[in-house]
XYZ file of C-alpha atoms in Angstrom:
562
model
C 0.000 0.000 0.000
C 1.309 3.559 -1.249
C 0.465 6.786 0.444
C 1.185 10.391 0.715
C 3.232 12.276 3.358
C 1.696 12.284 6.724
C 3.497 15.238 8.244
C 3.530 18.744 7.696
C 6.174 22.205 7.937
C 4.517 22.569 11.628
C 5.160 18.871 12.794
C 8.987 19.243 12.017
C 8.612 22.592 13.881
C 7.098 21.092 16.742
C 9.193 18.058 17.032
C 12.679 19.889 16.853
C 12.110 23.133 18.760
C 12.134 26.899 16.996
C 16.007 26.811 16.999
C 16.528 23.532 15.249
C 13.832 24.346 12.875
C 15.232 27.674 11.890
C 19.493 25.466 11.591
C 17.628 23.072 9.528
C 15.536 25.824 6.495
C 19.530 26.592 5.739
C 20.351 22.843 5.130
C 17.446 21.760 2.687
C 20.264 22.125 -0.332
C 23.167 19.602 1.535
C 20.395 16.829 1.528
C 21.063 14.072 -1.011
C 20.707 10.543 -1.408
C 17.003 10.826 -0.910
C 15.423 7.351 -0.593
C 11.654 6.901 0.182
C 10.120 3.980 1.303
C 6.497 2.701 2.373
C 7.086 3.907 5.930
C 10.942 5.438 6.020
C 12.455 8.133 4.423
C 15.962 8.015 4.419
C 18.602 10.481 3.190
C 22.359 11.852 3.649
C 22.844 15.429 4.857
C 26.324 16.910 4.189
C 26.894 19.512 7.479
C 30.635 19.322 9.379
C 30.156 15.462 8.473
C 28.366 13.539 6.090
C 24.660 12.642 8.424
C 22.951 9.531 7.996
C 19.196 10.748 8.064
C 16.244 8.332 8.646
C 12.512 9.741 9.030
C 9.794 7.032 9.885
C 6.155 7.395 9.528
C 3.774 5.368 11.686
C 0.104 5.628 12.168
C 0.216 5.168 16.469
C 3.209 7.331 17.286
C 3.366 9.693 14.182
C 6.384 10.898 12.785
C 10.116 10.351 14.267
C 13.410 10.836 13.383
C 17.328 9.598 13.667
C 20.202 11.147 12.720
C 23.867 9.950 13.442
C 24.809 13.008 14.345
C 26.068 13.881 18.176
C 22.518 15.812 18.412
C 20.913 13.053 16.897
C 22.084 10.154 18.652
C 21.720 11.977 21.976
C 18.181 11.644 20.986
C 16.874 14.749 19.583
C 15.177 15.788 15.943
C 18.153 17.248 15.137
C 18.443 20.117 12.452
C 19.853 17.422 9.286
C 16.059 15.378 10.329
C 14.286 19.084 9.741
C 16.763 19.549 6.711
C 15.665 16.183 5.228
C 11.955 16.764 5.767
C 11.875 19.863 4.299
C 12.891 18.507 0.885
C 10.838 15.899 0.912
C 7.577 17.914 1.173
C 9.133 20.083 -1.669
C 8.678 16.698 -3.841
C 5.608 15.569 -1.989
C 3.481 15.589 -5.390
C 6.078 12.699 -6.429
C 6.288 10.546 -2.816
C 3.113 8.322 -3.532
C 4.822 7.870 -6.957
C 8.266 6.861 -5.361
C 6.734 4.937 -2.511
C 4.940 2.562 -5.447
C 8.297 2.292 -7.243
C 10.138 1.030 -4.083
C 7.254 -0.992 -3.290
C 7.975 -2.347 -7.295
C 11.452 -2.750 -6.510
C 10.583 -5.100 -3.524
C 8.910 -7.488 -5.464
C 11.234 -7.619 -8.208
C 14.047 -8.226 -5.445
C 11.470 -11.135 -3.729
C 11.148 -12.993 -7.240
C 14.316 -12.732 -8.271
C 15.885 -14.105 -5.004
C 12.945 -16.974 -5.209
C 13.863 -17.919 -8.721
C 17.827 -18.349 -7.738
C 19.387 -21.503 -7.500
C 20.693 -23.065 -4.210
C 24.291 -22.630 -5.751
C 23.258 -19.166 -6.790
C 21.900 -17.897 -3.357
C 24.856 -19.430 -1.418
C 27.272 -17.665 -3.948
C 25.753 -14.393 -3.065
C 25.545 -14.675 0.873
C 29.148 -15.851 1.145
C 30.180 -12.738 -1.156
C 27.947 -10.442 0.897
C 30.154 -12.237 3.934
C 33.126 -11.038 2.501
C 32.338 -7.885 2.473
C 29.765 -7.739 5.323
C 32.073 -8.083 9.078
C 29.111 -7.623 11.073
C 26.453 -9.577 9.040
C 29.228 -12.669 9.225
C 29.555 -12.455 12.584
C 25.744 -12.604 13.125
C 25.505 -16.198 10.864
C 28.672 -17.633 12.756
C 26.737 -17.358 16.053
C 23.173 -18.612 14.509
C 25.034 -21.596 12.799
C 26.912 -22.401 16.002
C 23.701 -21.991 17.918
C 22.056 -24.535 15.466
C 25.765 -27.437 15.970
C 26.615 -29.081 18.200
C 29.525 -26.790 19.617
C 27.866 -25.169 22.828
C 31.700 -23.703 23.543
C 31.493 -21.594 20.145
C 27.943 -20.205 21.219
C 28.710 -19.268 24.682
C 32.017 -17.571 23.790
C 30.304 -15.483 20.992
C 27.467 -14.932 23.421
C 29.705 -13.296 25.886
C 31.540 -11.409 23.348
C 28.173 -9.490 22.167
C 27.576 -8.689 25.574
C 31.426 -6.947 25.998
C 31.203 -3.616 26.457
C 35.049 -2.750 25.847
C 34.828 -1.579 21.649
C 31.823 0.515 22.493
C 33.031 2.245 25.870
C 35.016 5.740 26.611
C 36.786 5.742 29.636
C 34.903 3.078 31.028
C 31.835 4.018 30.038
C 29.376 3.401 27.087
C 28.201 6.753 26.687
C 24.594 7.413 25.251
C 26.258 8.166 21.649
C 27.113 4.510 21.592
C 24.404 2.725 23.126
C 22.669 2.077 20.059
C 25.359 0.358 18.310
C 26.261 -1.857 21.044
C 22.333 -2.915 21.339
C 22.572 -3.865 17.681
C 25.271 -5.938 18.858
C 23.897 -7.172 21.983
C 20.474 -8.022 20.827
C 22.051 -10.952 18.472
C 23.062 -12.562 22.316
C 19.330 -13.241 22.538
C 18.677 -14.566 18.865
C 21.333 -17.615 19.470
C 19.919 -18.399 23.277
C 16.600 -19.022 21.672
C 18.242 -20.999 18.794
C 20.148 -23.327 21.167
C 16.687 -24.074 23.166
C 14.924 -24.398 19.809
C 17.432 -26.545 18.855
C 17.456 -28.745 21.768
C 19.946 -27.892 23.697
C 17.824 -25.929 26.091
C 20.540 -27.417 28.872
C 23.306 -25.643 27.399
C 20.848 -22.576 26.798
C 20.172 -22.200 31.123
C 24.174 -22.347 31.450
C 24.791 -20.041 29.174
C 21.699 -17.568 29.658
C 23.091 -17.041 33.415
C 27.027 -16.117 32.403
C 25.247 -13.734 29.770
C 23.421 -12.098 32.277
C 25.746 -12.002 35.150
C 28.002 -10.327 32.534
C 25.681 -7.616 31.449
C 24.663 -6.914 35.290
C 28.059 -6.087 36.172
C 28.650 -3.781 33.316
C 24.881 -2.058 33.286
C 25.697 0.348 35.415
C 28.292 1.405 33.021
C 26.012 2.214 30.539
C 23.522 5.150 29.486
C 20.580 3.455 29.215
C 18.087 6.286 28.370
C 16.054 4.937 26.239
C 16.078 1.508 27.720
C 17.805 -0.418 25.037
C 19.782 -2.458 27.288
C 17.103 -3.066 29.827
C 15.076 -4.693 27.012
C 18.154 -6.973 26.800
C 18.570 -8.239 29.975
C 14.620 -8.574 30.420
C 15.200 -10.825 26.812
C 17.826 -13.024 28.390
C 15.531 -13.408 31.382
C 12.944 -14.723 29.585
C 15.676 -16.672 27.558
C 16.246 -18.662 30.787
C 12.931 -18.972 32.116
C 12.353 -20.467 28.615
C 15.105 -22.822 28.572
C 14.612 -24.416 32.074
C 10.868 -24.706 31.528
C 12.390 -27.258 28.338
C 15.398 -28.671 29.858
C 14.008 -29.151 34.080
C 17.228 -28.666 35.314
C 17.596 -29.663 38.974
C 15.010 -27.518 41.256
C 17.570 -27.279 44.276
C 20.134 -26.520 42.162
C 18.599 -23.725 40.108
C 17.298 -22.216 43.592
C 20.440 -22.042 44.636
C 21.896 -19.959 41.623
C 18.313 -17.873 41.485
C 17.949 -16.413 45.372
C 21.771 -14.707 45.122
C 21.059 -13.447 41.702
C 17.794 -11.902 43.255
C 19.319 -10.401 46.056
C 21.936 -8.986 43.926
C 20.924 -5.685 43.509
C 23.279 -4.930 40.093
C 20.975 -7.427 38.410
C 17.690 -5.564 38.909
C 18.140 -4.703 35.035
C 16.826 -8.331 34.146
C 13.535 -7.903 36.105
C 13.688 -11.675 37.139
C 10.719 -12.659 39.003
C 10.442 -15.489 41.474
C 7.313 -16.508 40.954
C 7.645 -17.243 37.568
C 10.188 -19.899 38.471
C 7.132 -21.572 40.579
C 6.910 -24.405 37.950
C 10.659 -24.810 37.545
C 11.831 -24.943 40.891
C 8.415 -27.412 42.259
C 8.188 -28.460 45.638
C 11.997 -29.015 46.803
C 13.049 -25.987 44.778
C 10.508 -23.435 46.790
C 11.878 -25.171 50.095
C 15.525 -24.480 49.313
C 14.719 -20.766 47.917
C 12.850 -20.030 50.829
C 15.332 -21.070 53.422
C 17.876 -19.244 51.594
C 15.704 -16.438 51.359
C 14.458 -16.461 55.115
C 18.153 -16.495 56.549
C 19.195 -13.392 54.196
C 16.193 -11.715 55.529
C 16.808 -12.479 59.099
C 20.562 -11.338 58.445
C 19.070 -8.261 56.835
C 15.442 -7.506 58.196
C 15.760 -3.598 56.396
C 17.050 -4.633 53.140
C 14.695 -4.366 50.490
C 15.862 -6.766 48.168
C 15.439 -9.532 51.122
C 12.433 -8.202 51.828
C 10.512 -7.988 48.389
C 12.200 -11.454 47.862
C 10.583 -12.846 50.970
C 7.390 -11.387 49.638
C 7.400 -12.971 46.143
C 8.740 -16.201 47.523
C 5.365 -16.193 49.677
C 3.301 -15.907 46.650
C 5.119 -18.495 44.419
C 5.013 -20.682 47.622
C 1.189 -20.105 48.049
C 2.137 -19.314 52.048
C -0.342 -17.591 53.911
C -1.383 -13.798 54.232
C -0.078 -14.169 58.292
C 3.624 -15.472 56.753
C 3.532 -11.923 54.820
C 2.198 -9.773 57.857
C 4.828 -11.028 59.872
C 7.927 -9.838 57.020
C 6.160 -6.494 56.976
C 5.655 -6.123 60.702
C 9.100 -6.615 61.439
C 9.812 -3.343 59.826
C 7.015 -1.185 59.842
C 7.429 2.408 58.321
C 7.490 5.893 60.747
C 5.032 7.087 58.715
C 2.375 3.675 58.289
C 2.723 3.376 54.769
C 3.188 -0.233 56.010
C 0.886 -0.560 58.200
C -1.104 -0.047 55.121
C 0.249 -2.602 52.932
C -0.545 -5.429 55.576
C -4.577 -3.633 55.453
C -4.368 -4.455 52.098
C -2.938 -8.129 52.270
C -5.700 -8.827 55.355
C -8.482 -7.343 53.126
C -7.554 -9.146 50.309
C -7.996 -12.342 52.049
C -11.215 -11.456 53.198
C -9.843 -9.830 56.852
C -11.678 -6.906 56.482
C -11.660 -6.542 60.397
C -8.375 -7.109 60.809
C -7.372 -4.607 58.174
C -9.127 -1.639 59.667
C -7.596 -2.817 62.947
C -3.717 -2.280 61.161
C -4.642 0.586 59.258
C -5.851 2.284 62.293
C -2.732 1.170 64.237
C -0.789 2.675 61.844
C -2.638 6.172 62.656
C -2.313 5.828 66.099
C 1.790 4.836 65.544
C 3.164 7.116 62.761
C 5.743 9.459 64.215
C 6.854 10.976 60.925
C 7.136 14.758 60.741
C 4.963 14.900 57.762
C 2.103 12.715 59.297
C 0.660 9.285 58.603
C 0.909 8.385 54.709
C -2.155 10.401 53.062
C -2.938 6.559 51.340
C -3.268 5.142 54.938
C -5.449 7.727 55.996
C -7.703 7.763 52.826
C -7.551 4.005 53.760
C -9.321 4.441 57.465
C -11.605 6.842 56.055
C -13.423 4.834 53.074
C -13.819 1.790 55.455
C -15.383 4.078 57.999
C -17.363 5.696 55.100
C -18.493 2.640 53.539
C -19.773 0.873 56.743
C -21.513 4.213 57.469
C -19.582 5.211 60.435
C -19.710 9.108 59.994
C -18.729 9.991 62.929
C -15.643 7.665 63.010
C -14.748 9.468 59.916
C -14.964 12.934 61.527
C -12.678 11.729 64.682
C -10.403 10.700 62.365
C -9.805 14.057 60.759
C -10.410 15.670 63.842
C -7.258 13.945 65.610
C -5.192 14.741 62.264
C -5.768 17.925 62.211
C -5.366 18.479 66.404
C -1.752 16.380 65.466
C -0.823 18.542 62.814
C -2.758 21.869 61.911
C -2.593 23.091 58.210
C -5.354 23.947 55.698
C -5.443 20.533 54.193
C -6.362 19.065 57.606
C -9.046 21.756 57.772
C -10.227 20.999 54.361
C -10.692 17.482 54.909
C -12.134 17.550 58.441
C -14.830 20.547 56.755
C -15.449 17.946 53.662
C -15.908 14.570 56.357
C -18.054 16.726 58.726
C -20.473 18.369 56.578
C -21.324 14.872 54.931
C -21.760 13.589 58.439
C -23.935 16.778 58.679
C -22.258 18.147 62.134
C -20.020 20.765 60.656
C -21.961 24.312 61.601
C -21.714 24.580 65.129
C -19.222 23.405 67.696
C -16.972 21.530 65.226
C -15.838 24.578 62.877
C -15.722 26.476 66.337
C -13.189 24.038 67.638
C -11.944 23.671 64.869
C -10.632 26.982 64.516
C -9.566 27.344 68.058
C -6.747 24.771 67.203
C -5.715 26.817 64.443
C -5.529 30.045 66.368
C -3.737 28.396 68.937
C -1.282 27.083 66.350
C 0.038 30.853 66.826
C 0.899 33.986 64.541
C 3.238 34.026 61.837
C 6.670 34.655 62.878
C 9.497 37.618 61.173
C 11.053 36.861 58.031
C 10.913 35.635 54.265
C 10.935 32.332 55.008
C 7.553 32.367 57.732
C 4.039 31.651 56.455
C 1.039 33.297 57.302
C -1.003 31.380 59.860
C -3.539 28.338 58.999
C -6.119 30.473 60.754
C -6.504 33.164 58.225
C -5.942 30.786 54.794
C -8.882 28.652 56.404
C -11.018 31.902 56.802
C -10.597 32.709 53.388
C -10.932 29.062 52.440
C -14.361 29.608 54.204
C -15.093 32.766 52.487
C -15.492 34.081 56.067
C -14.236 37.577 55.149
C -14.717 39.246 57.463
C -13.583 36.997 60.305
C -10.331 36.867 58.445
C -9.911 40.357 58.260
C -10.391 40.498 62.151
C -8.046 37.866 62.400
C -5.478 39.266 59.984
C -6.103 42.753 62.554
C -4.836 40.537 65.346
C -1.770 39.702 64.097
C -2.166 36.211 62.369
C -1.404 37.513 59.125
C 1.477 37.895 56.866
C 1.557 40.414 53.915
C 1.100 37.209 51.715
C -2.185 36.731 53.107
C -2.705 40.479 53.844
C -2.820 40.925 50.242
C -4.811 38.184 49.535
C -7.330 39.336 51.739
C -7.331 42.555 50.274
C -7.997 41.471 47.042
C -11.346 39.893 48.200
C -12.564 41.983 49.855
C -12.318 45.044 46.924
C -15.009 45.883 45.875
C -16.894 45.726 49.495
C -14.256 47.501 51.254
C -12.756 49.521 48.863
C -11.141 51.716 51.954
C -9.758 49.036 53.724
C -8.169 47.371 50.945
C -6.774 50.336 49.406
C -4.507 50.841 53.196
C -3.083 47.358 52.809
C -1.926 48.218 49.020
C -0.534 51.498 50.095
C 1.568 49.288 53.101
C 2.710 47.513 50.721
C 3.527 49.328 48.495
C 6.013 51.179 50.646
C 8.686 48.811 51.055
C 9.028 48.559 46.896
C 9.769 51.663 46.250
C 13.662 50.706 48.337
C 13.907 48.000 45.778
C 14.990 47.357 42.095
C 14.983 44.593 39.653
C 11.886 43.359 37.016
C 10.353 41.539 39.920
C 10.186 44.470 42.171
C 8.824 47.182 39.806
C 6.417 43.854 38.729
C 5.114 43.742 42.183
C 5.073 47.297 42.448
C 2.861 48.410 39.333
C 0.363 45.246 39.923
C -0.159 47.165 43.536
C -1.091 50.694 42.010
C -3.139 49.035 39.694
C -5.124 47.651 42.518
C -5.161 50.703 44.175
C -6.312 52.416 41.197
C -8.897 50.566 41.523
C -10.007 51.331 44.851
C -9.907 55.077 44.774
C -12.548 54.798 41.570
C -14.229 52.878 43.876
C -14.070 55.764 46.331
C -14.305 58.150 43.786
C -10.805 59.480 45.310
C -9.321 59.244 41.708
C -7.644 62.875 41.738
C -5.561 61.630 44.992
C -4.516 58.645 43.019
C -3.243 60.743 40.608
C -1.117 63.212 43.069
C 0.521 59.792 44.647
C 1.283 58.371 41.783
C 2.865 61.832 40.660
C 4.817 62.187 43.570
C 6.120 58.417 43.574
C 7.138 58.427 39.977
C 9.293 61.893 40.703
C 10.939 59.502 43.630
C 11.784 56.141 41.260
C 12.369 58.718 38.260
C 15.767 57.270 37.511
C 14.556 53.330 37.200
C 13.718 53.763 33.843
C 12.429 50.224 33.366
C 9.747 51.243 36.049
C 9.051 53.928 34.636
C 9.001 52.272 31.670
C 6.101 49.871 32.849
C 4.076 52.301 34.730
C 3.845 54.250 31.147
C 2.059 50.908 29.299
C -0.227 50.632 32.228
C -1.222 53.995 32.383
C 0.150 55.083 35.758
């Protein structure tokens, strides 16, 4: 199938940035080479080197683009991809044309190759193979994979997976970690042709030097985009595949699979026990899980032994109390654990018990920054869902008694209005813990006081206001307040913007004069309000004679008309 361009001039703008874009309009002439295919475009861009250009089209993720430049291979839509696009919607009246040819060409290639001789077609591989250093190297490996000399594959195996030609220093830098991927990736093409050749024995031996070779080295690697992840998850599931064939002995493989897993270099391969279930059978779970339980007792905090104890649980089919007792042993300041042992109780149909954690992990957290917000959403629900409104309310209550802020306020408003008890007594007390949280103290780095946010929050105006006039405001929330209460006020407002104005006029810089002209606008605002406008006018005479030398001020007070 043959079709048109499906990108435009704005779709190279927005996948390269302004600057690209604008480098790549002065390139359009160096492209050459142009080649266009069904769903790749692919073309040669002469800059300080000769570029390698390839544009793909594809309906799900739209268009992309690589470039071997350093730009390029760092990831970007360089300027050469913008370059190369560029001329190819100049010729877009031609692409459906072109695309048919190479789709032409294809075929011709297909029944010429299918009318060739055995003789004929190994004549042309081995000459390609003369020429070809990489594409040789591939076949070696898949024809050892499919002999009988395991030695051949597993040194070739462990020779993709060197890092040495690709790194810098010691390190495969970002620029390189596409090449060695290409290389890499044929590691995974001759495990699976070992197993499918029956040798699936050979394949487990060889699948666990491959990746205890690329765990040690991953960390050496920039692994952005995940290339080499998506390795080492393949030779995972190379291994997993060849001891499903080949059963090699459960104790055995147990004993090689619990130190990988508590290895943390080899998190990479994302290796699950419980996929092993099958493999390792009855005496293979019993030797995992004894190797597992003593690294966990030697290490109670680690979390490697302790998600290890947790999948070897579930592949072992243990009991919900086996996993409360791993997670009790180390239970989290803030009862983020507490709440993962709710879970695993409610789960197995503990529902009491759950509750009975969750809210033990309320009454235990010692964090600075509270119980987990999860736990506490947790506590409520149950309470909410069983109808217990009031339980709901004490919870909130307590929280916010613990640890006063507006959230707290907000959520105890939110649980007692639903529970239909929140005008009255419970605002009132409510806001007596806030006030007694104090005032705001001296300095930048002091916030206003709960009290006053939650009396906005309330749209209690005035209470704020008499709040703010007893000292439990900052100018933050000063001019907040201010600002609400505008166009009722209009005389009370208008002294906090003149207050704070006041301290501005010491100060320079965009921010400043910023601040500074959003204030008289405000108090503009207000005298029209008053119908005061002729004093506006004499103070903001008189101030601009005092800032008359910032001339970016003055500068901004002239396009507001100040």
């Amino acid at each position: 199938m043959t079709h048109a361009l499906g990108f435009t001039e704005e779709d190279l703008r927005r996948l390269a940035g302004t600057r690209s874009f604008e480098r790549g309009l002065g390139y359009r002439s160096a492209v050459s080479r142009v080649e266009i295919g069904d769903e790749t475009i692919t073309a040669t861009v002469d800059g300080t080197d000769a570029y390698e250009v390839e544009l793909t089209e594809d309906e799900d993720s739209g268009l992309t683009g690589w470039c071997d430049c350093p730009f390029g291979q760092e990831g970007n839509f360089c300027k050469h991809c913008v370059a190369v696009g560029l001329a190819v919607l100049q010729e877009a009246g031609s692409v459906p044309r072109q695309r048919s040819a190479a789709a032409s060409r294809t075929r011709l290639l297909d029944g010429w190759l299918e009318s060739r001789t055995r003789e004929e077609l190994l004549a042309l591989v081995r000459e390609q193979l003369s020429d070809d250093r990489d594409l040789r190297r591939r076949l070696e490996l898949r024809a050892a994979a499919a002999g009988e000399d395991t030695g051949i594959v597993r040194e070739r195996v462990l020779s993709l997976l060197d890092t040495r030609p690709f790194a810098r220093c010691g390190y495969v830098e970002y620029a390189d970690t596409h090449a060695y991927h290409r290389q890499a990736a044929e590691a995974l093409t001759a495990l699976r042709a070992l197993t499918a050749s029956g040798r699936s024995a050979a394949a487990v031996e060889v699948a666990r030097e491959a990746l205890r070779v690329l765990g040690r080295t991953y960390g050496e690697i920039d692994d952005s985009d995940g290339l080499i992840a998506g390795v080492a998850s393949g030779l995972a599931e190379a291994h997993l595949e060849a001891c499903r064939t080949a059963r090699p002995d459960p104790v055995e493989t147990a004993e090689w699979l619990v130190p990988y897993l508590l290895d943390e270099v080899n998190d990479a391969a994302g290796i699950d026990l419980v996929d092993y279930r099958e493999v390792l059978g009855g005496p293979g779970l019993a030797r995992a899980r004894a190797r597992v339980v003593a690294a966990w007792r030697a290490n109670p905090k680690g979390w490697a032994e302790k998600h290890l104890l947790e999948r070897l649980l579930k592949a072992d089919g243990d009991g919900v109390d086996a996993l409360v007792e791993v997670h009790a042993s180390d239970l989290a300041p803030n009862g983020h654990t507490h709440l993962v042992i709710a879970r695993a109780l409610e789960a197995a149909g503990r529902a009491g018990e759950a509750l009975e954690w969750a809210e033990r992990g309320l009454r235990e957290a010692v964090s600075e920054g509270g119980p987990d917000s999860d736990l506490v959403a947790f506590v409520c629900e149950r309470h909410e869902r069983a109808g217990r409104l009031p339980a709901v309310v004490a919870v909130r209550r307590n929280l916010l008694r613990a640890r006063p802020s507006l959230a707290a306020y907000q959520h105890l408003r939110k649980a007692a209005r639903t529970a239909g008890t929140w005008d009255g007594a419970e605002r009132a007390d409510a806001l007596d813990v806030l006030r007694a949280a104090g005032r705001p103290g001296k300095g930048r780095a002091c916030n206003g006081s709960v009290l006053v946010d939650a009396l906005m929050d309330d749209n209690d105006l005035a209470s704020a206001w008499q709040a703010a006039t007893d000292g439990h405001a900052d100018q933050r929330q000063w001019r907040a307040l201010a600002d609400l209460i505008r166009d009722r006020q209009p005389a009370d407002a208008l002294t906090v913007y003149l207050r704070s104005i006041e301290p501005l006029r010491e100060q320079t810089g965009d921010r400043a004069y910023e601040r500074l002209t959003e204030l008289l606008l405000s108090a503009r605002a207000c005298h029209r309000a008053l119908g005061t406008e002729d004093d506006f006018s004499t103070y903001v005479a008189a101030l601009r004679a005092g800032q008359k030398r910032k001339r970016k001020l003055m500068a901004l007070l002239d396009r507001h008309g100040l």
